[in-house]
Amino acid sequence: MSDSSISNISTSNSGTIYSNQNTNSAKEAKTNASTESATKNVSEESKTPALIKDNAEGVSSNKVLQENDLPKLDLKTVNTLKSYGVTINPENLKLIAAIMKNMPGKVNMGDLLGLLISKKIPLQNADMVGKYINGSINFSALFANLSDEALNELRASWNTGKLLEKLQNLVKLANTATSAARATENKELAKEVVDNLRLQELFSQLPDANNDGNIYFQWPVFWGNQDLPDCLEGEAFFPNKDSPKEGFCLRILVNPPNLGQTEISLITREKELYVHFGVDERFIDTFRTIFNPIRENILALGNYTSVHFTISKGREHRNFFSHETKTEMKNTQRNSKIDFKA
């Protein structure tokens, strides 16, 4: 993706208000001019319904487990739960016990427990959540089993901005394909697209009187010289109707082949825009070189009076909703030239 296209993406997202950060986090971002700090607050301290708050600070999990005969959690499971923002307190331990009781044999991994509890997802959707954790419900997996013919058609429609229209046509034509194999392929594609949309709806929630709303979304991205698309994941937070003037926030996770996992967070407060990049530390200086051109293009549009960029070493992600400290960068192939072209 070229410098100009990165600018277009940032400008497009910042110019469309469809997410929200709570007032305290936005004020902190404004005061400190630090999007990195604000981004942390978005994921850990914002008032979204996805977060389970700690209502028993200082309670020993071993003591709670022993006294209440609740499930014993090993250190790996505890750490995984924490990566989803789920703290070990009496309330959450009871939820874990209830899930294990109703789903024997299916909740032996912390990721499923973490997502079910942190996103407050009904147990009947556990199988779909499990598929997401296994990586089978995303656009990379969705396109992986397509024939070369179908994949080329979708790539061509993506390049012209008509991918959604093409997907809709394939679904409609599932029963009128020229061959039995293509008809079967279209039907399977239609089923997987529907599952993907159901997942996006499952991870999204409308705002209520006490909480902001959030929209989770996925979209395929064909990077240069890449056969299968990357699955762009994002989550936008937006205020309830009583707080229309509050800021908004947007977080995106993508995996360009030459850059590795890249996280982008945008936060606005009135006329101020904060953008934070979490990247492979080898590319931090390279990203800094594009900040000024992007800033100038955004300011030229007149939507913001100040634009702030920060960058840091990327966090480790088990998936989009899990945040861990990155202890060691993955050994990706070093490239003397970075290809930003999508």
Tab-separated table of C-alpha atoms in Angstrom:
chain	number	residue	atom	x	y	z
A	1	MET	CA	0.000	0.000	0.000
A	2	SER	CA	1.477	3.311	-1.047
A	3	ASP	CA	1.886	6.348	1.193
A	4	SER	CA	-1.073	8.003	-0.485
A	5	SER	CA	-3.302	4.981	-0.010
A	6	ILE	CA	-2.424	4.820	3.670
A	7	SER	CA	-3.378	8.467	3.880
A	8	ASN	CA	-6.694	7.727	2.196
A	9	ILE	CA	-7.465	4.916	4.613
A	10	SER	CA	-6.666	7.044	7.662
A	11	THR	CA	-8.608	9.989	6.296
A	12	SER	CA	-11.629	7.874	5.460
A	13	ASN	CA	-11.786	6.328	8.900
A	14	SER	CA	-11.243	9.603	10.725
A	15	GLY	CA	-13.895	11.353	8.690
A	16	THR	CA	-16.624	8.844	9.467
A	17	ILE	CA	-17.921	8.910	13.015
A	18	TYR	CA	-19.019	5.428	13.922
A	19	SER	CA	-17.316	4.681	17.237
A	20	ASN	CA	-16.855	6.107	20.706
A	21	GLN	CA	-14.430	6.219	23.578
A	22	ASN	CA	-15.567	7.001	27.092
A	23	THR	CA	-15.111	10.551	28.344
A	24	ASN	CA	-12.303	9.829	30.777
A	25	SER	CA	-10.164	8.083	28.186
A	26	ALA	CA	-10.746	10.836	25.642
A	27	LYS	CA	-9.758	13.492	28.160
A	28	GLU	CA	-6.616	11.590	28.987
A	29	ALA	CA	-5.747	11.392	25.306
A	30	LYS	CA	-6.306	15.134	24.989
A	31	THR	CA	-4.265	15.983	28.054
A	32	ASN	CA	-1.302	13.704	27.385
A	33	ALA	CA	-1.405	13.826	23.586
A	34	SER	CA	-0.646	10.134	23.787
A	35	THR	CA	-2.720	7.793	21.714
A	36	GLU	CA	-0.808	4.807	23.037
A	37	SER	CA	-2.103	5.516	26.521
A	38	ALA	CA	-5.582	6.248	25.215
A	39	THR	CA	-5.603	3.072	23.152
A	40	LYS	CA	-4.848	1.053	26.254
A	41	ASN	CA	-7.793	2.681	27.976
A	42	VAL	CA	-10.051	1.826	25.039
A	43	SER	CA	-9.307	-1.861	25.345
A	44	GLU	CA	-9.027	-2.063	29.137
A	45	GLU	CA	-10.982	0.748	30.740
A	46	SER	CA	-13.731	1.847	28.337
A	47	LYS	CA	-17.387	1.446	29.210
A	48	THR	CA	-18.139	-1.095	26.533
A	49	PRO	CA	-20.329	-4.028	27.521
A	50	ALA	CA	-17.534	-6.361	26.440
A	51	LEU	CA	-15.418	-5.754	29.533
A	52	ILE	CA	-15.775	-7.605	32.829
A	53	LYS	CA	-14.781	-5.301	35.670
A	54	ASP	CA	-12.886	-6.502	38.732
A	55	ASN	CA	-15.253	-6.210	41.696
A	56	ALA	CA	-13.075	-8.106	44.153
A	57	GLU	CA	-9.650	-6.518	43.998
A	58	GLY	CA	-7.060	-8.328	46.047
A	59	VAL	CA	-9.074	-11.545	46.400
A	60	SER	CA	-6.880	-14.631	46.169
A	61	SER	CA	-8.102	-16.977	43.451
A	62	ASN	CA	-6.824	-20.000	45.385
A	63	LYS	CA	-8.776	-18.944	48.480
A	64	VAL	CA	-11.928	-18.306	46.469
A	65	LEU	CA	-11.690	-21.635	44.718
A	66	GLN	CA	-11.125	-23.523	47.928
A	67	GLU	CA	-13.874	-21.849	49.917
A	68	ASN	CA	-16.535	-21.879	47.227
A	69	ASP	CA	-15.678	-25.176	45.558
A	70	LEU	CA	-15.434	-23.434	42.185
A	71	PRO	CA	-13.407	-24.736	39.240
A	72	LYS	CA	-9.656	-24.782	39.633
A	73	LEU	CA	-7.912	-22.865	36.884
A	74	ASP	CA	-4.324	-23.475	35.896
A	75	LEU	CA	-1.935	-20.580	35.334
A	76	LYS	CA	-2.170	-20.814	31.543
A	77	THR	CA	-5.972	-20.502	31.620
A	78	VAL	CA	-5.811	-17.620	34.097
A	79	ASN	CA	-3.351	-15.730	31.892
A	80	THR	CA	-5.484	-16.372	28.822
A	81	LEU	CA	-8.588	-15.068	30.591
A	82	LYS	CA	-6.695	-11.944	31.640
A	83	SER	CA	-5.682	-11.351	28.022
A	84	TYR	CA	-9.407	-10.910	27.252
A	85	GLY	CA	-9.885	-8.494	30.155
A	86	VAL	CA	-11.517	-11.163	32.354
A	87	THR	CA	-10.319	-10.903	35.953
A	88	ILE	CA	-10.371	-13.744	38.434
A	89	ASN	CA	-13.041	-12.739	40.924
A	90	PRO	CA	-16.030	-14.502	42.512
A	91	GLU	CA	-18.476	-13.266	39.885
A	92	ASN	CA	-16.438	-14.521	36.943
A	93	LEU	CA	-15.550	-17.793	38.656
A	94	LYS	CA	-19.268	-18.492	39.031
A	95	LEU	CA	-19.758	-17.763	35.325
A	96	ILE	CA	-16.927	-20.146	34.456
A	97	ALA	CA	-18.431	-22.856	36.668
A	98	ALA	CA	-21.836	-22.410	34.999
A	99	ILE	CA	-20.323	-22.618	31.519
A	100	MET	CA	-18.366	-25.762	32.377
A	101	LYS	CA	-21.462	-27.361	33.881
A	102	ASN	CA	-23.573	-26.681	30.803
A	103	MET	CA	-20.864	-27.464	28.286
A	104	PRO	CA	-18.903	-30.451	29.608
A	105	GLY	CA	-15.903	-31.284	27.472
A	106	LYS	CA	-16.180	-28.126	25.359
A	107	VAL	CA	-14.592	-25.514	27.578
A	108	ASN	CA	-11.110	-26.836	28.115
A	109	MET	CA	-9.495	-23.734	26.657
A	110	GLY	CA	-9.261	-20.276	28.099
A	111	ASP	CA	-9.929	-18.572	24.759
A	112	LEU	CA	-13.510	-19.814	24.574
A	113	LEU	CA	-14.162	-18.940	28.207
A	114	GLY	CA	-12.557	-15.534	27.718
A	115	LEU	CA	-14.670	-14.589	24.708
A	116	LEU	CA	-17.947	-15.945	26.095
A	117	ILE	CA	-17.525	-13.996	29.330
A	118	SER	CA	-15.905	-10.791	28.091
A	119	LYS	CA	-18.343	-10.347	25.189
A	120	LYS	CA	-21.315	-11.669	27.205
A	121	ILE	CA	-22.196	-14.169	24.505
A	122	PRO	CA	-25.030	-16.696	25.095
A	123	LEU	CA	-23.903	-20.309	25.432
A	124	GLN	CA	-25.893	-21.405	22.387
A	125	ASN	CA	-23.378	-19.484	20.267
A	126	ALA	CA	-20.354	-21.242	21.744
A	127	ASP	CA	-19.801	-23.412	18.657
A	128	MET	CA	-19.562	-20.349	16.423
A	129	VAL	CA	-17.189	-18.658	18.855
A	130	GLY	CA	-15.091	-21.818	18.839
A	131	LYS	CA	-14.868	-21.668	15.040
A	132	TYR	CA	-13.700	-18.076	15.270
A	133	ILE	CA	-11.003	-19.062	17.767
A	134	ASN	CA	-9.867	-21.854	15.441
A	135	GLY	CA	-9.593	-19.349	12.598
A	136	SER	CA	-12.266	-20.918	10.397
A	137	ILE	CA	-14.621	-17.906	10.335
A	138	ASN	CA	-12.660	-15.165	8.629
A	139	PHE	CA	-12.256	-14.039	5.048
A	140	SER	CA	-8.861	-15.677	4.632
A	141	ALA	CA	-10.343	-19.068	5.468
A	142	LEU	CA	-13.506	-18.310	3.489
A	143	PHE	CA	-11.542	-17.755	0.271
A	144	ALA	CA	-8.993	-20.527	0.861
A	145	ASN	CA	-11.148	-23.359	-0.516
A	146	LEU	CA	-12.346	-21.567	-3.645
A	147	SER	CA	-11.351	-22.619	-7.132
A	148	ASP	CA	-8.867	-20.441	-9.017
A	149	GLU	CA	-11.705	-19.256	-11.258
A	150	ALA	CA	-13.873	-18.062	-8.375
A	151	LEU	CA	-10.923	-16.572	-6.504
A	152	ASN	CA	-9.781	-14.600	-9.548
A	153	GLU	CA	-13.302	-13.260	-10.036
A	154	LEU	CA	-13.471	-12.091	-6.422
A	155	ARG	CA	-9.996	-10.543	-6.550
A	156	ALA	CA	-10.939	-8.627	-9.694
A	157	SER	CA	-14.161	-7.363	-8.092
A	158	TRP	CA	-12.206	-6.321	-4.965
A	159	ASN	CA	-9.829	-4.262	-7.107
A	160	THR	CA	-12.790	-2.366	-8.568
A	161	GLY	CA	-14.554	-1.887	-5.237
A	162	LYS	CA	-17.400	-4.274	-6.074
A	163	LEU	CA	-16.572	-7.300	-3.931
A	164	LEU	CA	-19.774	-7.183	-1.884
A	165	GLU	CA	-21.833	-6.983	-5.058
A	166	LYS	CA	-19.941	-9.964	-6.490
A	167	LEU	CA	-20.480	-12.033	-3.343
A	168	GLN	CA	-24.190	-11.264	-3.459
A	169	ASN	CA	-24.379	-12.349	-7.095
A	170	LEU	CA	-22.571	-15.625	-6.396
A	171	VAL	CA	-25.011	-16.368	-3.591
A	172	LYS	CA	-28.005	-15.611	-5.825
A	173	LEU	CA	-26.639	-17.719	-8.687
A	174	ALA	CA	-25.820	-20.741	-6.539
A	175	ASN	CA	-28.613	-22.788	-8.122
A	176	THR	CA	-27.992	-21.661	-11.686
A	177	ALA	CA	-24.249	-22.206	-12.039
A	178	THR	CA	-22.967	-23.660	-15.307
A	179	SER	CA	-21.614	-26.773	-13.585
A	180	ALA	CA	-22.507	-28.907	-10.600
A	181	ALA	CA	-19.102	-28.248	-9.059
A	182	ARG	CA	-19.505	-24.483	-9.358
A	183	ALA	CA	-23.043	-24.663	-7.952
A	184	THR	CA	-21.742	-26.585	-4.922
A	185	GLU	CA	-18.919	-24.093	-4.497
A	186	ASN	CA	-21.311	-21.132	-4.621
A	187	LYS	CA	-23.659	-22.736	-2.093
A	188	GLU	CA	-20.780	-23.382	0.309
A	189	LEU	CA	-19.535	-19.833	-0.183
A	190	ALA	CA	-23.020	-18.502	0.556
A	191	LYS	CA	-23.183	-20.503	3.797
A	192	GLU	CA	-19.767	-19.280	4.916
A	193	VAL	CA	-20.605	-15.654	4.108
A	194	VAL	CA	-23.781	-15.929	6.193
A	195	ASP	CA	-21.817	-17.460	9.093
A	196	ASN	CA	-19.304	-14.623	8.869
A	197	LEU	CA	-22.050	-11.991	8.981
A	198	ARG	CA	-23.672	-13.759	11.942
A	199	LEU	CA	-20.339	-13.675	13.759
A	200	GLN	CA	-19.948	-9.951	13.095
A	201	GLU	CA	-23.418	-9.366	14.514
A	202	LEU	CA	-22.657	-11.577	17.515
A	203	PHE	CA	-19.599	-9.524	18.469
A	204	SER	CA	-21.451	-6.202	18.042
A	205	GLN	CA	-23.847	-4.491	20.429
A	206	LEU	CA	-26.077	-1.445	20.272
A	207	PRO	CA	-25.569	1.268	22.914
A	208	ASP	CA	-27.868	1.482	25.906
A	209	ALA	CA	-28.429	4.034	28.654
A	210	ASN	CA	-25.253	3.065	30.516
A	211	ASN	CA	-22.900	1.728	27.864
A	212	ASP	CA	-21.440	2.694	24.528
A	213	GLY	CA	-22.163	0.550	21.494
A	214	ASN	CA	-19.651	-1.303	19.367
A	215	ILE	CA	-19.529	-2.676	15.835
A	216	TYR	CA	-17.159	-5.526	15.014
A	217	PHE	CA	-16.373	-6.069	11.340
A	218	GLN	CA	-14.261	-8.120	8.962
A	219	TRP	CA	-13.223	-7.431	5.377
A	220	PRO	CA	-10.802	-9.089	2.941
A	221	VAL	CA	-7.712	-7.193	1.779
A	222	PHE	CA	-5.714	-8.386	-1.243
A	223	TRP	CA	-2.128	-7.234	-0.787
A	224	GLY	CA	0.259	-7.071	-3.738
A	225	ASN	CA	1.415	-10.486	-5.036
A	226	GLN	CA	-0.725	-12.332	-2.478
A	227	ASP	CA	-2.915	-15.220	-3.622
A	228	LEU	CA	-5.304	-15.317	-0.667
A	229	PRO	CA	-6.649	-12.174	1.005
A	230	ASP	CA	-5.714	-10.963	4.445
A	231	CYS	CA	-8.642	-10.689	6.836
A	232	LEU	CA	-8.866	-7.141	8.149
A	233	GLU	CA	-10.594	-7.071	11.544
A	234	GLY	CA	-11.878	-3.971	13.242
A	235	GLU	CA	-14.051	-2.695	16.061
A	236	ALA	CA	-15.654	0.725	16.309
A	237	PHE	CA	-17.146	2.223	19.480
A	238	PHE	CA	-19.891	4.822	19.357
A	239	PRO	CA	-21.880	6.692	22.030
A	240	ASN	CA	-25.479	6.364	23.104
A	241	LYS	CA	-27.977	8.979	21.995
A	242	ASP	CA	-27.450	11.045	25.167
A	243	SER	CA	-23.758	11.592	24.429
A	244	PRO	CA	-23.619	12.464	20.729
A	245	LYS	CA	-20.708	14.898	21.143
A	246	GLU	CA	-18.364	12.413	22.788
A	247	GLY	CA	-15.375	11.228	20.805
A	248	PHE	CA	-15.138	7.945	18.986
A	249	CYS	CA	-12.518	5.266	18.569
A	250	LEU	CA	-11.679	2.664	15.989
A	251	ARG	CA	-9.193	-0.208	16.139
A	252	ILE	CA	-7.994	-2.217	13.137
A	253	LEU	CA	-5.783	-5.288	12.880
A	254	VAL	CA	-4.214	-6.302	9.553
A	255	ASN	CA	-1.381	-8.580	8.434
A	256	PRO	CA	0.498	-7.202	5.401
A	257	PRO	CA	2.856	-9.943	4.161
A	258	ASN	CA	5.983	-7.758	4.304
A	259	LEU	CA	5.161	-6.026	7.588
A	260	GLY	CA	3.609	-8.681	9.785
A	261	GLN	CA	0.784	-8.017	12.196
A	262	THR	CA	-0.046	-4.308	12.343
A	263	GLU	CA	-2.495	-2.641	14.732
A	264	ILE	CA	-3.954	0.808	14.098
A	265	SER	CA	-6.032	2.718	16.634
A	266	LEU	CA	-7.820	6.007	16.004
A	267	ILE	CA	-9.329	8.187	18.704
A	268	THR	CA	-11.030	11.560	18.281
A	269	ARG	CA	-12.146	14.204	20.704
A	270	GLU	CA	-13.983	17.057	18.999
A	271	LYS	CA	-11.423	18.484	16.511
A	272	GLU	CA	-8.458	16.414	17.722
A	273	LEU	CA	-7.369	13.135	16.140
A	274	TYR	CA	-4.985	10.632	17.741
A	275	VAL	CA	-3.592	7.721	15.734
A	276	HIS	CA	-1.435	4.957	17.171
A	277	PHE	CA	0.414	2.222	15.277
A	278	GLY	CA	1.593	-1.025	16.854
A	279	VAL	CA	4.103	-2.654	14.489
A	280	ASP	CA	7.088	-4.957	14.256
A	281	GLU	CA	9.859	-2.962	15.906
A	282	ARG	CA	12.057	-3.306	12.793
A	283	PHE	CA	9.642	-1.049	10.885
A	284	ILE	CA	9.022	1.674	13.461
A	285	ASP	CA	11.376	4.169	11.789
A	286	THR	CA	9.896	3.387	8.363
A	287	PHE	CA	6.381	4.155	9.573
A	288	ARG	CA	7.532	7.436	11.118
A	289	THR	CA	8.573	8.671	7.668
A	290	ILE	CA	4.963	8.598	6.428
A	291	PHE	CA	3.395	10.402	9.388
A	292	ASN	CA	3.938	13.975	8.168
A	293	PRO	CA	2.401	13.424	4.693
A	294	ILE	CA	-0.629	11.729	6.263
A	295	ARG	CA	-0.995	14.487	8.856
A	296	GLU	CA	-0.860	17.195	6.197
A	297	ASN	CA	-3.478	15.454	4.041
A	298	ILE	CA	-5.860	15.031	6.985
A	299	LEU	CA	-5.470	18.644	8.142
A	300	ALA	CA	-6.058	19.864	4.586
A	301	LEU	CA	-9.562	18.357	4.660
A	302	GLY	CA	-10.506	20.685	7.513
A	303	ASN	CA	-12.162	18.086	9.745
A	304	TYR	CA	-9.481	18.331	12.460
A	305	THR	CA	-7.362	21.122	13.882
A	306	SER	CA	-4.694	18.805	15.310
A	307	VAL	CA	-3.477	15.323	14.372
A	308	HIS	CA	-1.164	13.312	16.629
A	309	PHE	CA	0.707	10.129	15.700
A	310	THR	CA	2.425	7.665	18.021
A	311	ILE	CA	4.001	4.296	17.384
A	312	SER	CA	5.287	1.409	19.454
A	313	LYS	CA	6.325	-2.210	19.273
A	314	GLY	CA	3.258	-4.296	18.460
A	315	ARG	CA	1.375	-6.386	20.988
A	316	GLU	CA	0.921	-10.116	20.689
A	317	HIS	CA	-2.629	-11.116	19.682
A	318	ARG	CA	-4.108	-14.572	20.154
A	319	ASN	CA	-6.941	-13.130	18.096
A	320	PHE	CA	-8.479	-9.687	17.646
A	321	PHE	CA	-9.948	-9.576	21.168
A	322	SER	CA	-6.976	-10.945	23.107
A	323	HIS	CA	-4.064	-8.683	24.035
A	324	GLU	CA	-0.800	-9.990	25.407
A	325	THR	CA	2.665	-8.620	25.964
A	326	LYS	CA	4.810	-9.452	22.989
A	327	THR	CA	7.852	-11.190	24.428
A	328	GLU	CA	9.490	-12.100	21.179
A	329	MET	CA	8.829	-10.914	17.642
A	330	LYS	CA	8.068	-13.631	15.132
A	331	ASN	CA	10.890	-14.508	12.798
A	332	THR	CA	9.528	-12.980	9.627
A	333	GLN	CA	11.594	-12.692	6.501
A	334	ARG	CA	13.563	-9.477	6.311
A	335	ASN	CA	12.892	-7.396	3.243
A	336	SER	CA	15.170	-4.636	2.044
A	337	LYS	CA	12.186	-2.903	0.450
A	338	ILE	CA	8.712	-2.606	1.979
A	339	ASP	CA	5.778	-2.983	-0.385
A	340	PHE	CA	2.859	-0.848	0.836
A	341	LYS	CA	0.859	-1.531	-2.326
A	342	ALA	CA	-2.481	-3.284	-1.819
